[in-house]
Coordinates of C-alpha atoms and ligand atoms in Angstrom, one line a residue:
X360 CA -7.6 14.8 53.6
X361 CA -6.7 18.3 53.6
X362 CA -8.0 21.4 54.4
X363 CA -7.7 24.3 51.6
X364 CA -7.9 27.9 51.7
X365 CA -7.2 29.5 48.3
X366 CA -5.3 33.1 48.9
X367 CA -5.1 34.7 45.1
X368 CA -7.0 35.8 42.2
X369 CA -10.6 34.4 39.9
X370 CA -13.3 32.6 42.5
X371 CA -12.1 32.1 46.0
X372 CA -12.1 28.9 47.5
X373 CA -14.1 28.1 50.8
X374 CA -12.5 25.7 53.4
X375 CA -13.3 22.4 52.9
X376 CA -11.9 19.2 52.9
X377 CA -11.7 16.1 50.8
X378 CA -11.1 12.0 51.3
X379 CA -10.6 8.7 48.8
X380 CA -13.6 7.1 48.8
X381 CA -12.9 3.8 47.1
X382 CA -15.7 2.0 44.9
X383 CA -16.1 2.0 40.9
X384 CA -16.9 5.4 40.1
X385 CA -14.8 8.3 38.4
X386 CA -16.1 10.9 41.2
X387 CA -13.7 9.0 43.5
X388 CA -13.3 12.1 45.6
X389 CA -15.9 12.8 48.4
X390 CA -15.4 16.8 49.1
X391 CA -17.3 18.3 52.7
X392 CA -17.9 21.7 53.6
X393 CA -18.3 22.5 57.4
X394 CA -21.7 23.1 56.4
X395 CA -22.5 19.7 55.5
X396 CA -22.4 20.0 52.3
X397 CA -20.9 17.3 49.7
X398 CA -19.9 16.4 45.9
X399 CA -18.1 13.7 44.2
X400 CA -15.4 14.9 42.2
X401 CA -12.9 13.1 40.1
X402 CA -9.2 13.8 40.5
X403 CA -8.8 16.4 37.7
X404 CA -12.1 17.7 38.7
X405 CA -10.5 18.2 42.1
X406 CA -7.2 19.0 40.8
X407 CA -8.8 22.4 38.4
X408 CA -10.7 23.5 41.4
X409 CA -7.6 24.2 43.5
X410 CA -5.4 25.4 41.1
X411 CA -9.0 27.6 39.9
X412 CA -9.2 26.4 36.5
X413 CA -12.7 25.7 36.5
X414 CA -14.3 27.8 33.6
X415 CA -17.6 29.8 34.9
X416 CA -20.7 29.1 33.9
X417 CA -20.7 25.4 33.6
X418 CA -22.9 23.1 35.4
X419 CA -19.6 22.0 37.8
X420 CA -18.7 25.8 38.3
X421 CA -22.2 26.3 39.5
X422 CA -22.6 23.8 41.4
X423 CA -19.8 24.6 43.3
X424 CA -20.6 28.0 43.9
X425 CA -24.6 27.3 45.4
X426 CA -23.3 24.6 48.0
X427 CA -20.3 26.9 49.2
X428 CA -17.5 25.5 47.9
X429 CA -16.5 28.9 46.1
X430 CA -17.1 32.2 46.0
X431 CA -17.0 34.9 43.6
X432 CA -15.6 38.2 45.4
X433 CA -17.6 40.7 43.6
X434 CA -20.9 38.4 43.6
X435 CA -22.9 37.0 46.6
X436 CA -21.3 36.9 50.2
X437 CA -21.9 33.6 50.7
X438 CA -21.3 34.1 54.3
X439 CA -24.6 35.0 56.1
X440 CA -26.1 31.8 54.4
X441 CA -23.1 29.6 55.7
X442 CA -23.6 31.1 59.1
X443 CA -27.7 29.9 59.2
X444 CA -26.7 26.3 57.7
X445 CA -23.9 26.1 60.4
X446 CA -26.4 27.3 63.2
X447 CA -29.3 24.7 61.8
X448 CA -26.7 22.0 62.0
X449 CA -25.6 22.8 65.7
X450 CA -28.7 23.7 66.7
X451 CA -29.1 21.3 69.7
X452 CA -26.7 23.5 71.3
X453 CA -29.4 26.2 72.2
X454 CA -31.0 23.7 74.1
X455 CA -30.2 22.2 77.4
X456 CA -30.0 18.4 77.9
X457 CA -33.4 16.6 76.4
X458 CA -32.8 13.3 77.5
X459 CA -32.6 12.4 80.9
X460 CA -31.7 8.9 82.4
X461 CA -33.2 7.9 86.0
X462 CA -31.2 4.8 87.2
X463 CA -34.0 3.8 89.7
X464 CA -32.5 0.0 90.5
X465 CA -29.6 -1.5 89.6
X466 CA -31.4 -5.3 90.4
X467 CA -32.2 -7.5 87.9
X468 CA -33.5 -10.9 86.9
X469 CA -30.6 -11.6 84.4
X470 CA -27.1 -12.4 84.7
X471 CA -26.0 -11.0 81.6
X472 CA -22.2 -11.4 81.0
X473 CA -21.6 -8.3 79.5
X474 CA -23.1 -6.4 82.1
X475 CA -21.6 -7.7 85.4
X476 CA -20.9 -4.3 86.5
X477 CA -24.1 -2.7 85.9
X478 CA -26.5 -4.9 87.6
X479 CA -27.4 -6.2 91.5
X480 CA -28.4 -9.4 92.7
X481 CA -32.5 -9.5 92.7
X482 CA -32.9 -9.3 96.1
X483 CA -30.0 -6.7 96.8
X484 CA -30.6 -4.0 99.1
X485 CA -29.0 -0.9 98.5
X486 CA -29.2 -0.7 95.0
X487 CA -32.5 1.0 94.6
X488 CA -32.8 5.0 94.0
X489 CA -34.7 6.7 97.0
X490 CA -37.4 8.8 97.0
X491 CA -35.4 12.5 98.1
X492 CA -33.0 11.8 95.5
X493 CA -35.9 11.2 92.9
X494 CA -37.3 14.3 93.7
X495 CA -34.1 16.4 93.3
X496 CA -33.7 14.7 90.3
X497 CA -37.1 15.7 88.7
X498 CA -35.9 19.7 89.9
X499 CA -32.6 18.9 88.2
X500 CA -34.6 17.9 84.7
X501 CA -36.8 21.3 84.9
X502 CA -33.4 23.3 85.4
X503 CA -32.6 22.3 81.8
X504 CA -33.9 24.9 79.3
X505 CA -35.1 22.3 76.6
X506 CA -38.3 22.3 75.0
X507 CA -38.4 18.8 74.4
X508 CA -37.8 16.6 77.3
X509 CA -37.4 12.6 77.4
X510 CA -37.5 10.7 80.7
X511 CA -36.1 7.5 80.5
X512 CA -35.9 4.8 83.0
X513 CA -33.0 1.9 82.8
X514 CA -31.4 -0.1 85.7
X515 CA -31.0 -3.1 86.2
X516 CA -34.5 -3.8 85.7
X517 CA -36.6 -0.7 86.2
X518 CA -39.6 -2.3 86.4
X519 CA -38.7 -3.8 89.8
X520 CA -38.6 -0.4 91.4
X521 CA -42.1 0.6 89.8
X522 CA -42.8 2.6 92.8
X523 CA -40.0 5.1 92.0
X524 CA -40.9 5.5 88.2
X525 CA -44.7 6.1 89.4
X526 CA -43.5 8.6 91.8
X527 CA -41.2 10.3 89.3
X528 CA -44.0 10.1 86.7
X529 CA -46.8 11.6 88.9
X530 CA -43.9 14.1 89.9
X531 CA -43.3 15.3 86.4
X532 CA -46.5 15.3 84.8
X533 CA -47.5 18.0 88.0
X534 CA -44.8 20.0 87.2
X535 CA -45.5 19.6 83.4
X536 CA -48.9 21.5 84.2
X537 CA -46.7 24.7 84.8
X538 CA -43.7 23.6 82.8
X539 CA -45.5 23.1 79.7
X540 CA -42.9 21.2 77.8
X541 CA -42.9 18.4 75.4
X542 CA -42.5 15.3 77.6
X543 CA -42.1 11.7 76.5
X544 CA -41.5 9.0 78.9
X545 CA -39.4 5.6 78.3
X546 CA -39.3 2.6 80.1
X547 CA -36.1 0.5 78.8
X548 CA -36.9 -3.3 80.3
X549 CA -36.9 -6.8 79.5
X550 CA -40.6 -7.1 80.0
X551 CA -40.5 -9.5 82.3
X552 CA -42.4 -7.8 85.2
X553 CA -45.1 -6.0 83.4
X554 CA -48.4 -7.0 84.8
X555 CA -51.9 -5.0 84.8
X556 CA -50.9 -2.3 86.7
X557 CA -48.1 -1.0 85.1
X558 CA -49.8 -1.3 82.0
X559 CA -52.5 0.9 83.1
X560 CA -50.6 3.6 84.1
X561 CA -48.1 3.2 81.2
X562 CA -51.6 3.4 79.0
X563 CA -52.2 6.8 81.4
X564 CA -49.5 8.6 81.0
X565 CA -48.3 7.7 76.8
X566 CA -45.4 5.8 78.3
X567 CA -43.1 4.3 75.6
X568 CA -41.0 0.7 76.5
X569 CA -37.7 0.3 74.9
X570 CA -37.0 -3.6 75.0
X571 CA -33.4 -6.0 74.5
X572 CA -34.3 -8.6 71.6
X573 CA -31.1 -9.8 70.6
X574 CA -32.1 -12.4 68.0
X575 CA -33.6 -15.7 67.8
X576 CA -34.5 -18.3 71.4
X577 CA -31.1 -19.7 71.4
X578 CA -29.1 -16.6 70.7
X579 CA -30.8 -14.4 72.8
X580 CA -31.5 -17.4 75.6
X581 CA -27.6 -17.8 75.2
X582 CA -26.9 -13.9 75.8
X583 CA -29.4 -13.3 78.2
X584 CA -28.8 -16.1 81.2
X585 CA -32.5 -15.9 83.6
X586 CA -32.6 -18.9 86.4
X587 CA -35.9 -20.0 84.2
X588 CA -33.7 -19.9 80.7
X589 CA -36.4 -18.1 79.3
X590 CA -35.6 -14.7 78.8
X591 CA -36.5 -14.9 74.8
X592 CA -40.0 -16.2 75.6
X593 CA -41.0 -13.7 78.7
X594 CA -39.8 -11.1 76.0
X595 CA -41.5 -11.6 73.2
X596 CA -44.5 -12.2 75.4
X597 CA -44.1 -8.7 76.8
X598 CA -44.0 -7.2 73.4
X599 CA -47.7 -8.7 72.3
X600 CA -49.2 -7.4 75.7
X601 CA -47.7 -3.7 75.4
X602 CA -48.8 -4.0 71.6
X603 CA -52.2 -5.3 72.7
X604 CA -52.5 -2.9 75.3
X605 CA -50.7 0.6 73.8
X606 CA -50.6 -0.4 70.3
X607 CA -48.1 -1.5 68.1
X608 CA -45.7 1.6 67.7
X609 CA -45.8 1.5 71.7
X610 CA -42.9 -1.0 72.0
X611 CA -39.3 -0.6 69.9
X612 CA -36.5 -3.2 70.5
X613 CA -32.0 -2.9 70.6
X614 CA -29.9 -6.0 69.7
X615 CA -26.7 -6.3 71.8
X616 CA -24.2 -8.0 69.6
X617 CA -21.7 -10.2 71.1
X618 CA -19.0 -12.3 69.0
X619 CA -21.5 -15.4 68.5
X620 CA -24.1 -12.7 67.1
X621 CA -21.9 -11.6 64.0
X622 CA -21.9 -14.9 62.9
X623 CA -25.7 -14.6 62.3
X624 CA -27.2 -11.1 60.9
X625 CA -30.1 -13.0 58.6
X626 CA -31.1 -14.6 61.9
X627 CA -31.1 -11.7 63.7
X628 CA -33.1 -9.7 61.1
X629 CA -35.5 -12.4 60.1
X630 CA -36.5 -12.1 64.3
X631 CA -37.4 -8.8 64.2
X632 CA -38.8 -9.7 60.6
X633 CA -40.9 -12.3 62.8
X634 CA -42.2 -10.0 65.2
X635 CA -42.8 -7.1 62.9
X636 CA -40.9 -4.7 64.7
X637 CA -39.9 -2.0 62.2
X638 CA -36.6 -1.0 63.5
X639 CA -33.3 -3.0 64.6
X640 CA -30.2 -1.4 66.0
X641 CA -27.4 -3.4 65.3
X642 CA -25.1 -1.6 67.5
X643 CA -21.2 -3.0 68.4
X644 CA -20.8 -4.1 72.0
X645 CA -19.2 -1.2 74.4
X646 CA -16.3 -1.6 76.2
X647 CA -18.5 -0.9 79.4
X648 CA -19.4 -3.2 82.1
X649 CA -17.2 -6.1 81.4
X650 CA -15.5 -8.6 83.8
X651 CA -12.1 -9.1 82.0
X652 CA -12.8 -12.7 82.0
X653 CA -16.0 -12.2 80.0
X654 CA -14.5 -9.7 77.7
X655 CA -12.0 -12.2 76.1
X656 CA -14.9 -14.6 75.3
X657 CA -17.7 -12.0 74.3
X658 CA -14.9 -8.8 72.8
X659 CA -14.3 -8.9 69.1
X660 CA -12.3 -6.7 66.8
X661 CA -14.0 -3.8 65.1
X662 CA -13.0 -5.0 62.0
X663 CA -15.4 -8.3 62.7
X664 CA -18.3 -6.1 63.2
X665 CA -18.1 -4.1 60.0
X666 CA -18.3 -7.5 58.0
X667 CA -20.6 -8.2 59.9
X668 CA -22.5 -4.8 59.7
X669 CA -22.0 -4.8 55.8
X670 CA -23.6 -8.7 55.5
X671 CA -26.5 -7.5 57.3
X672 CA -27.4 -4.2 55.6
X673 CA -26.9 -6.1 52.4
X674 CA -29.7 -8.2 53.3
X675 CA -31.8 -5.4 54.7
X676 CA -31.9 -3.8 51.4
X677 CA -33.0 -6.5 50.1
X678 CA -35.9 -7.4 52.3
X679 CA -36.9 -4.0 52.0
X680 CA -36.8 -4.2 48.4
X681 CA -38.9 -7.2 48.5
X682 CA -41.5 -5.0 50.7
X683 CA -40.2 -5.6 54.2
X684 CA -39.8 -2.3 56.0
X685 CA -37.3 -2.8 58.4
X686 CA -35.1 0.3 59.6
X687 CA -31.0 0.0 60.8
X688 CA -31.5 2.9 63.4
X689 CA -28.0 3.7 63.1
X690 CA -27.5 4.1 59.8
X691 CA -31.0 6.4 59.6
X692 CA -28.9 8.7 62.3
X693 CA -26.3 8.8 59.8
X694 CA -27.9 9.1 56.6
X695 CA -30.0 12.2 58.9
X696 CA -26.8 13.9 59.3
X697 CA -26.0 13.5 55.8
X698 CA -28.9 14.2 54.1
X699 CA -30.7 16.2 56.1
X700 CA -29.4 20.3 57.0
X701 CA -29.8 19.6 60.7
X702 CA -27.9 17.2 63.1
X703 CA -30.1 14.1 64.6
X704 CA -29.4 15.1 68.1
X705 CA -28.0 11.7 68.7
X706 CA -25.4 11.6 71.7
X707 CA -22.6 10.1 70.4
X708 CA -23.0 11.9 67.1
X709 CA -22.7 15.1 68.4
X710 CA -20.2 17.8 68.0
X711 CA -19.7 19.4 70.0
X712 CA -20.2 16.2 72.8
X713 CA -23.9 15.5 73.4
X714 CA -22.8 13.4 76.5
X715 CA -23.6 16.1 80.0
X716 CA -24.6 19.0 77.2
X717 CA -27.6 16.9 75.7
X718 CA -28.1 14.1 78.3
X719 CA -27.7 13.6 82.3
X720 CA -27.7 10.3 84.0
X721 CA -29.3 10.0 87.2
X722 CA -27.9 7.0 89.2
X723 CA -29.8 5.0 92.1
X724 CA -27.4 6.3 94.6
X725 CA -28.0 9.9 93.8
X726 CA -25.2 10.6 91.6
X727 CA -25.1 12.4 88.4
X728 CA -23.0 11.4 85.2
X729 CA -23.1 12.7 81.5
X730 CA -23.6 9.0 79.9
X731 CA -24.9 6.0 80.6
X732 CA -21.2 5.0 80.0
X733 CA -19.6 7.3 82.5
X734 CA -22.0 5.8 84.8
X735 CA -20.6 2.3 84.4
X736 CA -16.8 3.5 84.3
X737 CA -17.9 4.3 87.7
X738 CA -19.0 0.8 88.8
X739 CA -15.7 -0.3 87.1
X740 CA -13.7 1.8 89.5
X741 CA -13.1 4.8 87.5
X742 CA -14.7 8.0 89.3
X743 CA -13.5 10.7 87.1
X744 CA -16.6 11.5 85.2
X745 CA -19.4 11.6 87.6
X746 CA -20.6 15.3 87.3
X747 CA -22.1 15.8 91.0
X748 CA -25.2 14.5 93.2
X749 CA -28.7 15.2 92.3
X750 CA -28.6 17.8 95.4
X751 CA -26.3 20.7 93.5
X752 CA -28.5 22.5 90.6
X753 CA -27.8 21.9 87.1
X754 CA -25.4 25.2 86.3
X755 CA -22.7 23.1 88.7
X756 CA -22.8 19.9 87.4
X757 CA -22.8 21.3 84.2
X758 CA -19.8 23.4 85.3
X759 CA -18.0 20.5 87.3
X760 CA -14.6 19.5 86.5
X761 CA -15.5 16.0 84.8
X762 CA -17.7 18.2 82.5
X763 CA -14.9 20.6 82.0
X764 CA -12.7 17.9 81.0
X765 CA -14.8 16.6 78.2
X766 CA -15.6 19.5 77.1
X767 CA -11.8 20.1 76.7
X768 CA -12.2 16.7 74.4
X769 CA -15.7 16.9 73.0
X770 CA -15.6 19.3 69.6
X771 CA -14.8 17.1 67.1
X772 CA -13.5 19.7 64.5
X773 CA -10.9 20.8 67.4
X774 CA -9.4 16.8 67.5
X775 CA -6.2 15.5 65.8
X776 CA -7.1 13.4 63.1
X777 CA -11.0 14.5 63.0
X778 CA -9.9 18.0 62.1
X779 CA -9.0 17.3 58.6
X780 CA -11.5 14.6 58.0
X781 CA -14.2 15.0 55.3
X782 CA -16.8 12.6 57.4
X783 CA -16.5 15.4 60.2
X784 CA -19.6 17.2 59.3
X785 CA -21.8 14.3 60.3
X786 CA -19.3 12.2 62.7
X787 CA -19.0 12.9 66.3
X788 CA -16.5 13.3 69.3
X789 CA -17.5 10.6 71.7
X790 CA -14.5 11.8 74.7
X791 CA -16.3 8.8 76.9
X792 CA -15.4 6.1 75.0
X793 CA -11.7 7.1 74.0
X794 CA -11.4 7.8 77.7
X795 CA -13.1 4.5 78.4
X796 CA -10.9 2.5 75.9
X797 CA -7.6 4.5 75.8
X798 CA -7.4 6.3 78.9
X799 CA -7.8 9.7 77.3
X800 CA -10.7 12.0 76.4
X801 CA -9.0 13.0 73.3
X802 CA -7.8 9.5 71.6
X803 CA -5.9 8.7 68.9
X804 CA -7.9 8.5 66.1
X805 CA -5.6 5.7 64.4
X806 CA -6.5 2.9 67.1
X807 CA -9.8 4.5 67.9
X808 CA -12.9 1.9 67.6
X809 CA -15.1 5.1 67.7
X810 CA -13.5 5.9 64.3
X811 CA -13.4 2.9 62.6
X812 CA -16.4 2.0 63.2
X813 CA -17.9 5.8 61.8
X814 CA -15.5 5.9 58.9
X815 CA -16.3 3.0 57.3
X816 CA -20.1 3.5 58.3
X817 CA -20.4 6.6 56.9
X818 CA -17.6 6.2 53.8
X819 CA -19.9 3.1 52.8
X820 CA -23.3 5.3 53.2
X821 CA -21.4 7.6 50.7
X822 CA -20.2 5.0 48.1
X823 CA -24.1 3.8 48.4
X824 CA -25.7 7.0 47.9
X825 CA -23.1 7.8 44.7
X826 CA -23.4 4.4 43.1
X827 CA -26.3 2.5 44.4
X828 CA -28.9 1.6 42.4
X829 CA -32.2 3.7 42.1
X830 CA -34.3 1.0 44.3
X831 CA -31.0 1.3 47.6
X832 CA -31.0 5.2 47.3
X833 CA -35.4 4.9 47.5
X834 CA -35.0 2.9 50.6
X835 CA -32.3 4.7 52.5
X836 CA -34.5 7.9 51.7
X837 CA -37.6 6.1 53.3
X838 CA -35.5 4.9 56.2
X839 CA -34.4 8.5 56.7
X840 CA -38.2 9.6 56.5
X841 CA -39.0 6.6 58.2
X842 CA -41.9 6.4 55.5
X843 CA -42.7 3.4 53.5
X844 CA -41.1 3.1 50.2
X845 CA -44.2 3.3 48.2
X846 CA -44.3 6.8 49.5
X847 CA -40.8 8.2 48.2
X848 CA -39.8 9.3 45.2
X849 CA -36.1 10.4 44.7
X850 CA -35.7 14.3 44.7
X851 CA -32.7 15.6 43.1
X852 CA -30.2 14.2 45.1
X853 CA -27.0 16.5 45.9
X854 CA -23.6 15.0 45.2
Ligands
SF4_992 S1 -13.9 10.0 64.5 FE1 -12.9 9.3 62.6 S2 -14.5 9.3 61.0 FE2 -15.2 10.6 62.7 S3 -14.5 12.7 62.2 FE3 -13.0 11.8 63.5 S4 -11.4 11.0 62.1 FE4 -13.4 11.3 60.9

């Protein structure tokens, strides 16, 4: 993967940069501008473009020259039009953070082993966020100059400290009346402590719940440890009452994969199948909030989970193909930052770092961190990244020095290793988790997880969109439109 700049004579050659893709086809050479643009060339194809052999006027020539590849000196500047499709694609960074976090308990029901260090005991005092600090928080959300904001509750269990999230609710949707932004509200819980109530006032105020369904009774029984050993059952019974109550679209779930869940993709997909959900997440476990003992049993090489991740969207293209819409969120992010001229605002796939610039945690003790992650780096004895307390206004915690730090670490194109990849365009920084798995913000992309995990993502996403069949390019479209397949048809595609 190289960077080129051509300095002589004929067209001129934009910067861009190239990578071996692998898979059966000639075009064997994926080629990215910053832009976002791409084409398959073959070797030679490659090969007369750099030495700028390629004869004008032919389909290749022209090609080249619309998406930015080339320019001719005397014709077009090129440049004003590279400069809008750079500033579409990093749009997110006129905004302030859109997505805020409110931590209002750490308590919970479960005794999940991958989350030892983000939970309390049920009955455990102290863990709960107080009233004062809810308030500053709410000011600390309307400092943020974004349009579009998204309040999200997570804990522990939220739903055990209802009172805070109707507080901070009521408190927002007052403020809203002047504000006048796009709100959305999220409540991320297991369900197990909805009753009437919060059902009403979720059905009041449009409130959205974001629910853990990791697959079927015994996996996610097995995952999720509750005294009762029902945590799959109280679950699924709390999706049918927000569906009955709010609808169907009202309730979405996330799968946390641990080792004994690779083993079983069809399963996992056949539950969500079951329970016509029409999104799954099949996201790697995080190197957050283990105990060391738990890590050896529940940990597993990247390199497991991409078999894994490759057995499973194999069979999701086929059950979609069969008529079963079922969505792999992450992949749609991808393919959106592919496919699409604008970046999907998604956290980790920002460039620069969406973490502090596009989200802010607010924890129940009245601290402030840019990630959920950070957050739990905390509880794992590693303070460094915890921006401030919901008391200082946004412009300091924004300027603090854990913010300055990843900022240092958090533009992707600026990274060894990233700088010269093609997949940049559409990949992310993610300073957290290389500072979270490698004790630097920065990383080395060679051992990275981060990167393995988005190279093969994405270089797969590639070889599918160059040489899958009609029907697997119709349903990643429809996933990226989130529309059913009977409703796309296949547009000239680029590349
Ligand atoms: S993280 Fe890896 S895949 Fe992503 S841009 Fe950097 S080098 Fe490329």
């Amino acid at each position: 993967m190289t960077q080129l700049i051509a300095m002589q004579g004929g067209y001129r050659l934009l910067p861009f940069r190239f990578m071996r893709l692998g898979g059966q086809s000639s075009r064997e050479i994926l080629v990215t501008t910053d832009t976002g643009e791409y084409i398959f060339l073959s070797e030679e194809q490659l090969r007369a473009l750099v030495d700028r052999q390629l004869r004008p006027g032919t389909a290749l020539y022209k090609d080249l020259l619309a998406r930015h590849f080339i320019y001719e000196p005397d014709g077009h500047d090129p440049l004003p039009e590279m400069a809008a499709q750079y500033l579409s694609r990093k749009d997110f960074l006129k905004q302030g953070p859109a997505l805020h976090l409110f931590v209002t308990t750490l308590r919970c029901n479960h005794t999940c082993q991958y989350c030892q260090v983000s939970r309390a005991p049920l009955g455990g005092a102290g863990h709960d966020m107080s009233e004062m600090d809810a308030r500053h928080a709410v000011s600390r959300m309307f400092e943020s100059s974004s349009d579009v904001l998204t309040v999200e509750f997570q804990g522990g269990e939220p739903l055990l400290a209802f009172p805070r999230i109707r507080q901070i609710v009521e408190e927002v949707v007052e403020r809203n009346s002047r504000e006048k932004r796009n709100v959305q509200f999220v409540i991320t819980s297991t369900l197990h402590h909805l009753d009437e109530s919060i059902l009403d006032f979720a059905a009041t105020h449009r409130i959205q719940f974001s629910t853990s369904l990791d697959g079927p009774a015994a996996l996610h029984n097995a995952n999720r440890p509750t005294p009762t050993r029902d945590a799959y059952e109280r679950t699924v019974e709390g999706i049918h009452r927000v569906r009955a109550r709010l609808g169907t679209d009202a309730v979405s779930a996330l799968t946390t994969l641990t080792a004994r869940s690779l083993e079983q993709p069809e399963a996992i997909i056949d539950e969500y199948v079951r329970q016509g959900l029409s999104s799954i997440s099949l996201r790697p476990l995080s190197p957050y909030g283990f105990a060391t003992k738990s890590a050896q049993r529940l940990a597993y090489p990247m390199a497991r989970y991409l078999a894994f991740y490759h057995r499973a969207l194999d069979y999701l293209l086929a059950l979609n193909s069969q008529g079963t819409y079922l969505v792999e969120s992450y992949t749609a992010l991808l393919l959106n930052n592919v496919l699409t001229p604008f970046s999907s605002g998604y956290v980790d796939l920002r460039s620069p770092l969406g973490a502090g610039l596009g989200a802010l945690v607010y924890n129940y003790d009245g601290d402030v961190y840019p990630s959920d992650e950070a957050r739990m780096l905390v509880e794992m004895g590693e303070k460094g990244l915890r921006l401030g307390n919901v008391q200082q206004p946004l412009h300091e915690l924004l300027a603090s020095p854990a913010m300055q730090l990843l900022l240092a670490s958090g533009v992707a194109e600026t990274l060894p290793g990233c700088n010269d990849c093609a997949l940049v365009p559409y990949c992310g920084s993610d300073p957290i988790e290389h500072y979270a798995r490698q004790g630097d913000p920065v990383g080395h992309r060679a051992f990275s997880a981060f990167c393995q995990k988005n190279m093969e993502l994405l270089r797969h996403l590639f070889v599918l969109l160059r040489d899958g069949s009609e029907e697997t390019q119709r349903i990643l479209l429809s996933w990226l439109s989130r529309r059913s397949l009977a409703d796309v048809s296949l547009p000239g595609y680029r590349g």
